[in-house]
XYZ file of C-alpha atoms in Angstrom:
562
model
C 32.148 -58.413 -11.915
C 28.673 -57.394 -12.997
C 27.795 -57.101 -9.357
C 30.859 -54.614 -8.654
C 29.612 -52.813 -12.033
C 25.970 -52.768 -10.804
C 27.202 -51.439 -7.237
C 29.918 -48.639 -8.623
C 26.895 -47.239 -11.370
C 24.276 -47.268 -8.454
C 26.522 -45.071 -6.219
C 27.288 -42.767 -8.942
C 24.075 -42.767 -8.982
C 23.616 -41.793 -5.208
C 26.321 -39.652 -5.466
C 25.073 -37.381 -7.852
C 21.509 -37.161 -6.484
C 23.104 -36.037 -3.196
C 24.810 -33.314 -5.029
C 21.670 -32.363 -6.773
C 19.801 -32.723 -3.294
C 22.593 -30.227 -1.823
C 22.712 -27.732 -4.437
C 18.758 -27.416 -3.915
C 19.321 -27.357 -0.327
C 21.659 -24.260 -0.695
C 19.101 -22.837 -3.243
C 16.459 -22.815 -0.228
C 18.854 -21.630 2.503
C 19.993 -19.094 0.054
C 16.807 -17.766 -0.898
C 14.752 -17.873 2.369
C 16.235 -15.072 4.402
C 16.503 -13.035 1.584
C 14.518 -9.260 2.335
C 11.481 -8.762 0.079
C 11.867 -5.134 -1.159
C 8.584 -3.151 -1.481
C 9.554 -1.346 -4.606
C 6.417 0.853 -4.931
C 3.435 1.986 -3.159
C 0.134 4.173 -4.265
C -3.308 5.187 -2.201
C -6.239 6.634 -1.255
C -7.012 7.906 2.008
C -9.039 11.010 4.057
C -8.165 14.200 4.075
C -7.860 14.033 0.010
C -4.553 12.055 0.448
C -4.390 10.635 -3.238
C -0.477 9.419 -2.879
C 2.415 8.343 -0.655
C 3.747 12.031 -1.117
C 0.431 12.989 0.148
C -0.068 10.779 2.692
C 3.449 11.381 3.767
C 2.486 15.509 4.318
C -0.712 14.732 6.155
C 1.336 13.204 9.175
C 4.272 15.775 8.754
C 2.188 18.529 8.969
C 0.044 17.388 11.670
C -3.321 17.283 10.419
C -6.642 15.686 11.230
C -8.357 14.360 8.582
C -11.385 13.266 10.322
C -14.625 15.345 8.892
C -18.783 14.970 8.437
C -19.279 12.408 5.919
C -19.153 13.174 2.244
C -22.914 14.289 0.442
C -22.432 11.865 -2.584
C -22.958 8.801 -0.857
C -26.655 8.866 -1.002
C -27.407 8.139 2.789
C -30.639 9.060 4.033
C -30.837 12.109 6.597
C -31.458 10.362 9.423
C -28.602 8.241 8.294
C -26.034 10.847 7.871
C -27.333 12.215 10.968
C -26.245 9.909 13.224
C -22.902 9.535 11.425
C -21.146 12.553 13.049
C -17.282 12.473 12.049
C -15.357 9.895 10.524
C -12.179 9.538 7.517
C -13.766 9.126 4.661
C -12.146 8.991 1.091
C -12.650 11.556 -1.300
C -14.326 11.000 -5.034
C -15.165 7.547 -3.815
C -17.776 7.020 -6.773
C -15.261 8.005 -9.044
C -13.886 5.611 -11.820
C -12.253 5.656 -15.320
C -14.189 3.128 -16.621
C -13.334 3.419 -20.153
C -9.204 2.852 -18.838
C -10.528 -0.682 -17.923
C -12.350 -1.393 -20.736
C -15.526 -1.675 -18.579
C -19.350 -0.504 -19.616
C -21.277 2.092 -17.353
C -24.056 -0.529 -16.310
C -20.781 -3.242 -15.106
C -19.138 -0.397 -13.424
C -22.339 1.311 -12.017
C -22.935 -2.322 -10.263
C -19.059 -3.075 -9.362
C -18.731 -2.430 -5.452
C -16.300 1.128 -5.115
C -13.462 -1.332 -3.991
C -13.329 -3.243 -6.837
C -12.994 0.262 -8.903
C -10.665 1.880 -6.321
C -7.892 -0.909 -6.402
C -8.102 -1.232 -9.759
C -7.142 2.439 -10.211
C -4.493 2.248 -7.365
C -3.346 -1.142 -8.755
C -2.858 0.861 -12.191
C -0.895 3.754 -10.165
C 1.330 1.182 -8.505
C 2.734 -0.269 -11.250
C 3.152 2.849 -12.901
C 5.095 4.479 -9.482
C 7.685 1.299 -10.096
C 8.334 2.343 -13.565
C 6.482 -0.402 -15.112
C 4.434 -0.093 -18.021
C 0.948 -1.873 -16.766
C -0.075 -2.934 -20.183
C 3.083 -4.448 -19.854
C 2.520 -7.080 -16.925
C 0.412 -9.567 -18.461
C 1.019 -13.026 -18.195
C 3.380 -12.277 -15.521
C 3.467 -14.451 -12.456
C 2.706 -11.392 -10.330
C 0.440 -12.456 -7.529
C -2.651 -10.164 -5.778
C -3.446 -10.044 -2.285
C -5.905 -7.609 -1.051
C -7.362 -7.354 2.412
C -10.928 -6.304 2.464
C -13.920 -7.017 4.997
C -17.088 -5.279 4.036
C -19.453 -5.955 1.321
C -22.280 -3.240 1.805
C -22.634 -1.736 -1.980
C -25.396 -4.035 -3.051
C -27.671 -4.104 -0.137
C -27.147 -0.406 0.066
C -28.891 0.492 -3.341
C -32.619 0.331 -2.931
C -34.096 -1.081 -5.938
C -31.150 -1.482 -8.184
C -32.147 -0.728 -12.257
C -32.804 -4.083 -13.484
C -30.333 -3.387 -16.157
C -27.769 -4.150 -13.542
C -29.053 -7.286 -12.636
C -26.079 -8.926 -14.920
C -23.373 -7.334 -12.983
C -24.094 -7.497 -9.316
C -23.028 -11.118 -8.369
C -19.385 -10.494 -9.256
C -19.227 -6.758 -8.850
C -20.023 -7.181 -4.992
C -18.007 -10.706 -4.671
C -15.336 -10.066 -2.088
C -13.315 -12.602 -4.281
C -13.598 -10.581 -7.151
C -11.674 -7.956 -5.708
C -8.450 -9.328 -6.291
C -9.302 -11.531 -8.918
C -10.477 -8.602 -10.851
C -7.307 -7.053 -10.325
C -5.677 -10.510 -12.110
C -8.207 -10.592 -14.590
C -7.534 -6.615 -15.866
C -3.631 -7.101 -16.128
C -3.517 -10.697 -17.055
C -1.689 -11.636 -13.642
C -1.291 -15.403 -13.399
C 0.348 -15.326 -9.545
C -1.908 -16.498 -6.465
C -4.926 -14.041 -6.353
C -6.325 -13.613 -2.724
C -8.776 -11.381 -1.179
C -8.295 -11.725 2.972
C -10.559 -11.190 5.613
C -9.236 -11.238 8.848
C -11.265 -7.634 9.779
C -8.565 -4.927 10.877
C -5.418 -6.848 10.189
C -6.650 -8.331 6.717
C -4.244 -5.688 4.507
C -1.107 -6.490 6.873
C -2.184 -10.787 6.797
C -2.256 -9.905 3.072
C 1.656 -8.392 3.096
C 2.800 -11.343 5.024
C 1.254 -13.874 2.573
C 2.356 -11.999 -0.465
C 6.066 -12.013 0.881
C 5.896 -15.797 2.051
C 4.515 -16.218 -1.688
C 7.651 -14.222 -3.614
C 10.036 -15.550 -1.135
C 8.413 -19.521 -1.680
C 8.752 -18.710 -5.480
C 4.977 -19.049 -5.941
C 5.228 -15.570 -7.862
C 8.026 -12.929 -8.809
C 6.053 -10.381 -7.594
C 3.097 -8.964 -5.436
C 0.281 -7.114 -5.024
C 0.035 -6.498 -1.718
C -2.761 -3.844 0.202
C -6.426 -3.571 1.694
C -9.460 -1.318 0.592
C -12.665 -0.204 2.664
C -15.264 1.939 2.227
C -18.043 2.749 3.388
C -21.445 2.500 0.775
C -23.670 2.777 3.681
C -23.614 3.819 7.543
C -24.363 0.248 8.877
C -20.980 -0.566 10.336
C -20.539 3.101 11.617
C -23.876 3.020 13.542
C -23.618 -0.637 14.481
C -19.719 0.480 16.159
C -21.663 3.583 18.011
C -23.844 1.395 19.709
C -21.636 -0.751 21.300
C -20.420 1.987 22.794
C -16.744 1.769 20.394
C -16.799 5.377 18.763
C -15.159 8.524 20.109
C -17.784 11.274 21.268
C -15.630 13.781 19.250
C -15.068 11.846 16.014
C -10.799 11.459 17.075
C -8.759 8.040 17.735
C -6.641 9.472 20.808
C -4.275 6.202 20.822
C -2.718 5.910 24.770
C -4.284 9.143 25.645
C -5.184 9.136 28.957
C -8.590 10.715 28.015
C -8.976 7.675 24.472
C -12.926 6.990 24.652
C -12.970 5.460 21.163
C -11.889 4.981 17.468
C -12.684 6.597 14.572
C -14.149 4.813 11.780
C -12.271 5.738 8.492
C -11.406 4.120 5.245
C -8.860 3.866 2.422
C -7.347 1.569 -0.380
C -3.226 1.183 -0.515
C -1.071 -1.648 -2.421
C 2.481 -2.046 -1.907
C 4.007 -4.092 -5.009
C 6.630 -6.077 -3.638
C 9.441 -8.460 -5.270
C 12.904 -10.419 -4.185
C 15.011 -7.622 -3.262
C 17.609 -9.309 -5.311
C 15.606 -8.957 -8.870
C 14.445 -5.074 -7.527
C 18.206 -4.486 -8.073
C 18.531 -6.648 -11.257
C 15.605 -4.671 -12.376
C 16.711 -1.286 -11.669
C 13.596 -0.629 -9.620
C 13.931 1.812 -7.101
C 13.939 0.157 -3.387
C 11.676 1.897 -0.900
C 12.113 -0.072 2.109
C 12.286 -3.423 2.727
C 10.394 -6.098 4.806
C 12.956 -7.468 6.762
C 10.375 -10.125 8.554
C 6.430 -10.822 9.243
C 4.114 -13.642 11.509
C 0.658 -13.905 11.612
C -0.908 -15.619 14.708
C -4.201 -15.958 16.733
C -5.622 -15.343 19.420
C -7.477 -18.589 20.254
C -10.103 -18.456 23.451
C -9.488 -15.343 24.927
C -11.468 -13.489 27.169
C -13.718 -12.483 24.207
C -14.442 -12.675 20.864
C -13.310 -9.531 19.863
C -11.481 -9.295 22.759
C -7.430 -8.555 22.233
C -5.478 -10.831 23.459
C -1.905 -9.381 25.165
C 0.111 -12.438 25.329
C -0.866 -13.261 21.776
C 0.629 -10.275 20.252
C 3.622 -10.739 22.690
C 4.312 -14.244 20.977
C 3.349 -12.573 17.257
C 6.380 -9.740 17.779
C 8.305 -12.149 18.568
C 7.951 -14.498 16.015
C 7.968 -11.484 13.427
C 11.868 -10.973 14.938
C 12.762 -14.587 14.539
C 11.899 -14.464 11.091
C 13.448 -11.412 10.991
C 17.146 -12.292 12.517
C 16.257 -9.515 14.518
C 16.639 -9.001 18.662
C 13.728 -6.182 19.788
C 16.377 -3.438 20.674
C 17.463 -3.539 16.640
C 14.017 -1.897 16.211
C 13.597 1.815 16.691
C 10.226 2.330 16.849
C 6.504 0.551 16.011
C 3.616 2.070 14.053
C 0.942 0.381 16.507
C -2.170 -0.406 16.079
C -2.882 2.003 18.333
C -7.163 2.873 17.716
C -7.634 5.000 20.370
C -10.231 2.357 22.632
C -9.699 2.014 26.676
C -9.478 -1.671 26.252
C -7.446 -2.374 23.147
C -4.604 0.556 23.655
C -3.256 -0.613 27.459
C -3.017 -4.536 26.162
C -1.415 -3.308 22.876
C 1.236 -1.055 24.949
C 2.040 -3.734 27.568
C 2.603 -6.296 24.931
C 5.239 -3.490 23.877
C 6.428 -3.041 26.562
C 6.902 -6.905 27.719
C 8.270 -7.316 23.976
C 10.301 -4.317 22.900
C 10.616 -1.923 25.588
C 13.251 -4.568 27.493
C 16.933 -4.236 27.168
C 17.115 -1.303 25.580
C 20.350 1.363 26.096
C 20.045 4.205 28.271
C 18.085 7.159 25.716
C 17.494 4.897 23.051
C 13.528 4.119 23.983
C 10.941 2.190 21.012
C 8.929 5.494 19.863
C 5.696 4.633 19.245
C 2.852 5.887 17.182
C -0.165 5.552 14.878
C -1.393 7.023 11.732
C -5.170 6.590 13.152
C -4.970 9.724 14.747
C -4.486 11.880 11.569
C -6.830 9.872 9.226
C -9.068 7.097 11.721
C -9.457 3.465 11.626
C -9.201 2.281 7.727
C -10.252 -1.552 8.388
C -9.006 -3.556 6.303
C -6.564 -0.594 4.684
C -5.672 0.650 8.011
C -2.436 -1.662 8.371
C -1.198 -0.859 4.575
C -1.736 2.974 5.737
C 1.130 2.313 8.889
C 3.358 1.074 6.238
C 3.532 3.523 3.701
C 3.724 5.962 7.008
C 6.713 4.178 8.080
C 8.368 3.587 4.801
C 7.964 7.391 3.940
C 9.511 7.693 7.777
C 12.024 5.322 7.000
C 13.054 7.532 3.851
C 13.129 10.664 5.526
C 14.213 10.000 8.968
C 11.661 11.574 10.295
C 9.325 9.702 13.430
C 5.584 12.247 13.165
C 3.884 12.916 16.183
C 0.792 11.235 16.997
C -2.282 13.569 17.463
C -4.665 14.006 20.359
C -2.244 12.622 23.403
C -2.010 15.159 25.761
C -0.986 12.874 28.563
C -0.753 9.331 28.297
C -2.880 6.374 29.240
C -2.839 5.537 33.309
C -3.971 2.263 32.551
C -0.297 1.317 31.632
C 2.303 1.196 34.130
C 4.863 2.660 31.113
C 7.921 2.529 34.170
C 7.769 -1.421 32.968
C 9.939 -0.866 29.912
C 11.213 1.532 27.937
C 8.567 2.966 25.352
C 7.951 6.086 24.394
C 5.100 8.107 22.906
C 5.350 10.379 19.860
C 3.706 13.728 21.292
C 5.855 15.138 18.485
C 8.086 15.028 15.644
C 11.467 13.238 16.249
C 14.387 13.110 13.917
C 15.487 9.167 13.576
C 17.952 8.132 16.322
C 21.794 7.759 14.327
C 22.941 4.304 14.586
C 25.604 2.096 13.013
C 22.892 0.043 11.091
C 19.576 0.672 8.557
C 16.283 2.058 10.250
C 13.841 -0.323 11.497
C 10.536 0.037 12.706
C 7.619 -2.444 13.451
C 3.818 -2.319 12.135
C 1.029 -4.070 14.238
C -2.652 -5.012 13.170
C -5.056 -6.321 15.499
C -8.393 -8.076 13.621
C -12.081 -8.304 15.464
C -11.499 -11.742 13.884
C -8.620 -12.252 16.744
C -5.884 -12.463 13.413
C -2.565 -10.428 14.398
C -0.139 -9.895 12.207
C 3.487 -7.514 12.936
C 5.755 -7.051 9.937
C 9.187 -5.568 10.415
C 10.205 -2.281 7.777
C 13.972 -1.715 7.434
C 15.848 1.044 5.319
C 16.497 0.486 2.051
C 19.846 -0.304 0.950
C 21.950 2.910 -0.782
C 21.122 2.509 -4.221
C 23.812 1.413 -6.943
C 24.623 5.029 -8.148
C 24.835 4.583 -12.158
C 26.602 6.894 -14.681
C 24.598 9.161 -17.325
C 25.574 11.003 -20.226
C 25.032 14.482 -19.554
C 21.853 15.443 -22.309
C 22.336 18.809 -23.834
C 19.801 21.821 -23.036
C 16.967 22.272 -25.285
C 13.261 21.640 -25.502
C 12.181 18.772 -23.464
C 8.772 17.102 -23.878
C 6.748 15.484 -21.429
C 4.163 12.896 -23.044
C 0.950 12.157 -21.394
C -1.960 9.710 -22.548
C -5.500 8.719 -21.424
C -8.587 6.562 -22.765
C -10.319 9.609 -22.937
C -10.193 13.485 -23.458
C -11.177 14.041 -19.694
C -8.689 11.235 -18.307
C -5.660 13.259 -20.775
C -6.709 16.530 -18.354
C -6.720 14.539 -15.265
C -3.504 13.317 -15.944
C -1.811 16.122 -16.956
C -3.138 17.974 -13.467
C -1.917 14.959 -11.168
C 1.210 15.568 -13.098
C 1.278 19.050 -12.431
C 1.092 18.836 -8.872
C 2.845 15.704 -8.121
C 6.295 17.563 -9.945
C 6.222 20.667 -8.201
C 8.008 19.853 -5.068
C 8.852 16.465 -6.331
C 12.883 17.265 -7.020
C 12.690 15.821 -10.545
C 14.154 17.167 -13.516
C 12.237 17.876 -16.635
C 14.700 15.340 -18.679
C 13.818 12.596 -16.068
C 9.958 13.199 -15.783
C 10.370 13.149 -19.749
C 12.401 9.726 -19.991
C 9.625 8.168 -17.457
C 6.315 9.000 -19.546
C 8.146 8.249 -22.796
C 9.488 4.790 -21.607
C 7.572 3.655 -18.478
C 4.269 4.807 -18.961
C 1.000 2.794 -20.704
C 0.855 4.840 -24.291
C -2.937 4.795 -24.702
C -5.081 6.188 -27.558
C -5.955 9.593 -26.533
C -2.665 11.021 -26.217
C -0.817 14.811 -25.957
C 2.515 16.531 -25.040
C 3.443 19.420 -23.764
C 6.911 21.104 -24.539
C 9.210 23.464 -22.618
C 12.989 24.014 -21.524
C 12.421 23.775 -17.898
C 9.913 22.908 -15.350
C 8.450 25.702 -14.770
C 6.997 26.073 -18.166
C 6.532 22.838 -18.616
C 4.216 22.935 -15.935
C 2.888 25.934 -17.171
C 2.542 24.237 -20.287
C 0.080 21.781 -18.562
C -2.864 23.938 -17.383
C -2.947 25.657 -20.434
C -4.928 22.902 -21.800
C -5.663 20.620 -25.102
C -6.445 22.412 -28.231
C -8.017 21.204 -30.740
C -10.757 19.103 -29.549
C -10.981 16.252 -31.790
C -14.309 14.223 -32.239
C -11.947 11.355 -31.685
C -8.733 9.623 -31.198
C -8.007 7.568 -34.214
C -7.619 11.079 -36.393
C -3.872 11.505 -36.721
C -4.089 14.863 -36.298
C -1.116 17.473 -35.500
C -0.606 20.829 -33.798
C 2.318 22.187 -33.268
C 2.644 25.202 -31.009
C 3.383 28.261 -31.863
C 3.929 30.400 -28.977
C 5.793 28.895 -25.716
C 4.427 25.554 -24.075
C 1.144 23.985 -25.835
C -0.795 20.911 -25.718
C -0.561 19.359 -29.138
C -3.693 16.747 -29.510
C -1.956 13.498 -31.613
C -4.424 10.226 -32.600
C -3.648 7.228 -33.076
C -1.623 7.974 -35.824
C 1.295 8.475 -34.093
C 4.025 5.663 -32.919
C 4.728 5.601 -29.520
């Protein structure tokens, strides 16, 4: 009898760790093809693109951001010279320090990247409605691409002052760990190098991290720029830059890229908790691979079949078959070499199968704004997620006829020598975005349309005054909000009672604060250049003034709740 017992209690036993096992089991199938949702997105890139919205008009409207090179970079004249057009950022040097908490001498030695994705970091949060003095201790991971480290070397004879701050303020590892540090984030923090492709590597690791449950949410982007003219004249003479300055990507007559830069971050969660959260749902990333080149016939050399196997893979994990793709955002740079591998891996890849006038349109943000580096991949996805929205596929610039070094008969691709309205079809939108790295690191990820959002009931809110609050650390960053407020809402859509609901409830409420009053937008706007009276000497004096005629800024200290 005790041996029956000892038998019947040990396969209870095994009976109800196989259940466990099996409910885990369905956990992990359950989870793993789930989409991650990118639920916001903020940047910097040429042509004084300071948002998606910009970003979004700069391809629209067709223009070429490439230019001379910007005079407050302190580059000798011989250096500046030589550096004849390229997409350069504007206000690089620029930095709310005092939002940050950081001293002039840390922040005069901190590389520009550090500063700029700290600011953008700031901005994406704040684009998904999230408060960011509200994310720490959050498992929220980082993962920023980035793959030059010239700030340091570049200043001759740094003040010894400095001399404190320049190990980690020109650490590439600091850039995302900074990041962590500054909003208490305690997910996976990763700065990636794989040259070119590092902010699109970085996308696929920060979804394989969410998805893996390593963190509930991402970080996920690339910065570069430029503190000095090395890797611009270095590119020249090997021969790799355009004579005029332009990335014509598959143009017959490409002789070159462009170098540019840029900073973006995408912050990215289970698509699943974007709902639960109430987060608004941009796109989503449907499916991503990252793969190698190995010994190819260079180097830097691309490698065709490589990027073949990397689409492919980016499909499989996808669920996807290449003619449920509409179109790819390529890498596209504009060199003789890299262009005709790039398009026949398309063409061996996505161009097959296809239905008669349904070809994969193809493009590449390079031609408005240049090669970004390690930002350039980020840039192709906020261009396609801002496509994805509208419906819109933008032409790609400088092609007036394209490459002969493809035979394009092979498949069916199609170059976007201008604006085309997104194909109909029974399903969502999808479209592809390729990076290529120097390092021989490719990486595709596959954008689909998001979802139609839950539409949720709201009390109607009676007419009246409606006021818009706005804060900063400091008197100048209060103006400098209230401006980027000004023009982001004209053009925008929103209503005066939303924009008002969003900087009262989603919004950091720091101590220099003011509001502006009105019944509509227009004056509210109005309201905002009219400026901040009174000056205080500073913001702990709970002082109040009210308006007296129409829309005013009233200046309130820390007296005030928020």
């Amino acid at each position: 009898m005790a041996n029956e017992e000892t038998l019947r209690n040990y396969l209870k036993f095994l009976t109800a760790d196989l259940h466990e096992t099996r409910r885990r089991l369905r956990e992990v199938e359950a989870a793993t093809p789930e989409p991650i949702a990118i639920v916001s997105m903020a940047c910097r890139y040429p042509g004084g693109v300071t948002s998606p919205e910009d970003l979004w008009r700069l391809v629209a409207e067709k223009v070429d951001a490439v230019a001379e090179p910007p005079a407050d970079r302190g580059w000798e004249a011989g250096e500046s010279s030589a550096v004849r057009a390229g997409g350069f950022v504007d206000g690089a040097a620029d930095f709310d320090a005092e939002l940050f908490g950081i001293s002039p001498r840390e922040s005069l030695a901190m590389d520009p990247q550090q500063r700029l994705v700290l600011e953008v970091a700031w901005e994406v949060f704040e684009r998904a409605g999230i408060d960011p003095t509200s994310v720490r201790g959050s498992r929220t991971g980082v993962f920023v691409g980035s793959n030059i480290l010239d700030y340091a070397w570049s200043q001759r004879n740094p003040p010894e002052e400095l001399a404190g701050y320049l190990g980690t303020g020109n650490s590439g590892s600091v850039i995302s760990g900074r990041v962590a540090y500054t909003f208490g984030l305690e997910g996976p923090a990763v700065t990636v190098d794989t040259a070119c492709s590092s902010s699109l590597v970085s996308l696929h690791l920060a979804v394989q991290a969410v998805r893996s449950g390593e963190c509930s949410s991402a970080l996920a982007g690339g910065v570069t720029i430029m503190s000095s003219p090395a890797g611009y004249l270095d590119m020249g003479r090997q021969g790799g830059l355009a004579a005029d300055g332009r990335s014509k990507a598959f143009s017959g007559d490409a002789d070159g890229m462009t170098m540019a830069e840029g900073v973006g971050l995408l912050l990215v969660e289970r698509l699943s908790d974007a709902v639960r959260h109430g987060r608004r749902v941009l796109a989503v990333v449907r499916g991503s691979a990252v793969n190698q080149d190995g010994a190819s016939n260079g180097l830097t050399a691309p490698n065709g079949p490589s990027q073949q196997r990397v689409i492919r893979q980016a499909l499989v994990s996808a669920g996807l078959s290449p003619v449920d793709v509409d179109a790819v955002e390529a890498h596209g740079t504009g060199t003789r070499l890299g262009d005709p591998i790039e398009a026949q891996a398309l063409l061996a890849t996505y161009g097959q199968g296809r239905a008669p006038g349904r070809p994969l349109w193809l493009g590449s943000v390079k031609s408005n704004i240049g090669h970004a580096q390690a930002a350039a991949g980020v840039a192709g996805v906020i261009k396609s997620v801002q496509a994805l929205r509208y419906g819109v596929l933008p032409a790609t610039l400088h092609v007036d006829e394209p490459t002969p070094e493809v035979d394009w008969s092979a498949g069916d691709v199609s170059l976007l020598t201008d604006a085309v309205s997104w194909p109909e079809a029974d399903r969502p939108r999808r479209i592809g975005v390729s990076a290529f790295g120097i390092s021989g690191t490719n990486a595709h990820v596959i954008l689909e349309q998001a979802p139609e959002p839950v539409q949720v009931a709201r009390d109607e809110v009676p007419g009246g005054v409606v006021p818009w609050l706005v804060s900063g650390a400091s008197e100048a960053a209060v103006h400098g909000q209230a401006d980027r407020l000004a023009r982001w809402v004209v053009g925008s859509g929103a209503s005066a009672v939303d924009v008002a609901g969003a900087l009262a409830g989603q919004r950091a409420a720091l101590p220099w604060r003011a509001v502006v009053v009105g019944s509509d937008i227009g004056e509210l706007v109005a309201g905002l250049g009219e400026g901040v009276v009174p000056v205080l000497a500073g913001p702990a004096d709970p002082v109040f003034v009210f308006p007296g005629q129409g829309s005013q800024w009233v200046r309130m200290g820390l007296g005030l709740a928020s």
